[in-house]
Tab-separated table of C-alpha atoms in Angstrom:
chain	number	residue	atom	x	y	z
A	247	MET	CA	-0.361	-0.136	-0.012
A	248	ASP	CA	1.179	3.469	-0.879
A	249	VAL	CA	0.233	6.072	0.533
A	250	THR	CA	1.344	9.460	0.149
A	251	SER	CA	-0.597	11.233	2.504
A	252	THR	CA	-2.147	11.124	6.135
A	253	GLU	CA	-5.452	13.482	3.507
A	254	GLN	CA	-4.529	11.115	0.703
A	255	ALA	CA	-5.473	8.097	3.317
A	256	VAL	CA	-8.925	9.836	4.705
A	257	ALA	CA	-9.259	10.499	1.417
A	258	GLN	CA	-9.778	6.814	0.381
A	259	LEU	CA	-11.157	6.049	3.488
A	260	LYS	CA	-14.075	8.178	3.552
A	261	ALA	CA	-14.452	7.143	-0.100
A	262	ALA	CA	-14.658	3.505	1.354
A	263	LEU	CA	-17.192	4.041	4.236
A	264	GLU	CA	-19.779	6.017	1.469
A	265	GLY	CA	-19.088	3.201	-0.986
A	266	VAL	CA	-21.403	0.889	1.861
A	267	GLY	CA	-23.523	3.931	2.810
A	268	ILE	CA	-21.372	4.258	6.048
A	269	VAL	CA	-20.630	7.815	7.200
A	270	LEU	CA	-18.182	8.639	9.778
A	271	PRO	CA	-18.891	12.843	10.455
A	272	SER	CA	-15.173	13.896	12.511
A	273	LEU	CA	-13.537	11.416	9.765
A	274	ARG	CA	-10.370	13.840	9.459
A	275	VAL	CA	-6.615	14.154	9.912
A	276	ASP	CA	-5.701	14.568	13.162
A	277	PRO	CA	-5.338	18.099	13.888
A	278	VAL	CA	-2.212	17.949	17.113
A	279	THR	CA	-0.848	15.254	15.361
A	280	GLY	CA	-1.753	17.017	11.802
A	281	ALA	CA	0.410	20.216	13.357
A	282	SER	CA	3.900	18.076	14.324
A	283	GLU	CA	7.253	16.906	12.611
A	284	GLU	CA	6.165	13.361	12.294
A	285	PRO	CA	5.633	12.454	8.839
A	286	PHE	CA	2.369	10.877	8.515
A	287	ALA	CA	-0.010	13.155	10.829
A	288	LEU	CA	-2.664	9.988	12.758
A	289	VAL	CA	-5.965	9.825	11.693
A	290	ALA	CA	-8.769	10.840	13.587
A	291	LEU	CA	-11.669	8.647	13.188
A	292	GLY	CA	-14.329	10.010	15.951
A	293	ARG	CA	-17.108	9.602	17.534
A	294	CYS	CA	-20.746	8.426	14.774
A	295	ASN	CA	-24.086	7.226	17.121
A	296	VAL	CA	-24.749	3.448	16.890
A	297	ARG	CA	-27.025	2.476	13.545
A	298	THR	CA	-23.460	4.427	12.490
A	299	ALA	CA	-21.088	1.566	14.688
A	300	VAL	CA	-23.544	-1.275	14.644
A	301	ARG	CA	-23.826	-0.370	10.326
A	302	LEU	CA	-19.934	-0.764	10.068
A	303	ALA	CA	-19.658	-3.847	12.649
A	304	GLU	CA	-21.712	-5.487	9.639
A	305	VAL	CA	-19.256	-3.878	7.090
A	306	LEU	CA	-16.574	-5.504	8.395
A	307	HIS	CA	-18.046	-9.160	9.309
A	308	GLY	CA	-19.254	-9.194	5.577
A	309	SER	CA	-22.975	-9.866	6.486
A	310	GLY	CA	-23.273	-6.004	5.175
A	311	GLU	CA	-23.965	-7.333	2.128
A	312	GLY	CA	-28.001	-5.347	0.882
A	313	SER	CA	-28.106	-4.991	4.707
């Protein structure tokens, strides 16, 4: 996997999640580590409601098809 920036990783993750009907409203580059001298900032997945958490678990377990 060739990730050249945290921003690209966040964009890829956001697109993949949206592709299976999941939106993490707080998904972003972590502003604290983004301002550091580290080559890659952390990805802040943020908070989500219970429905989104259950949907994410279903997709990760492979049972999200057609739910």
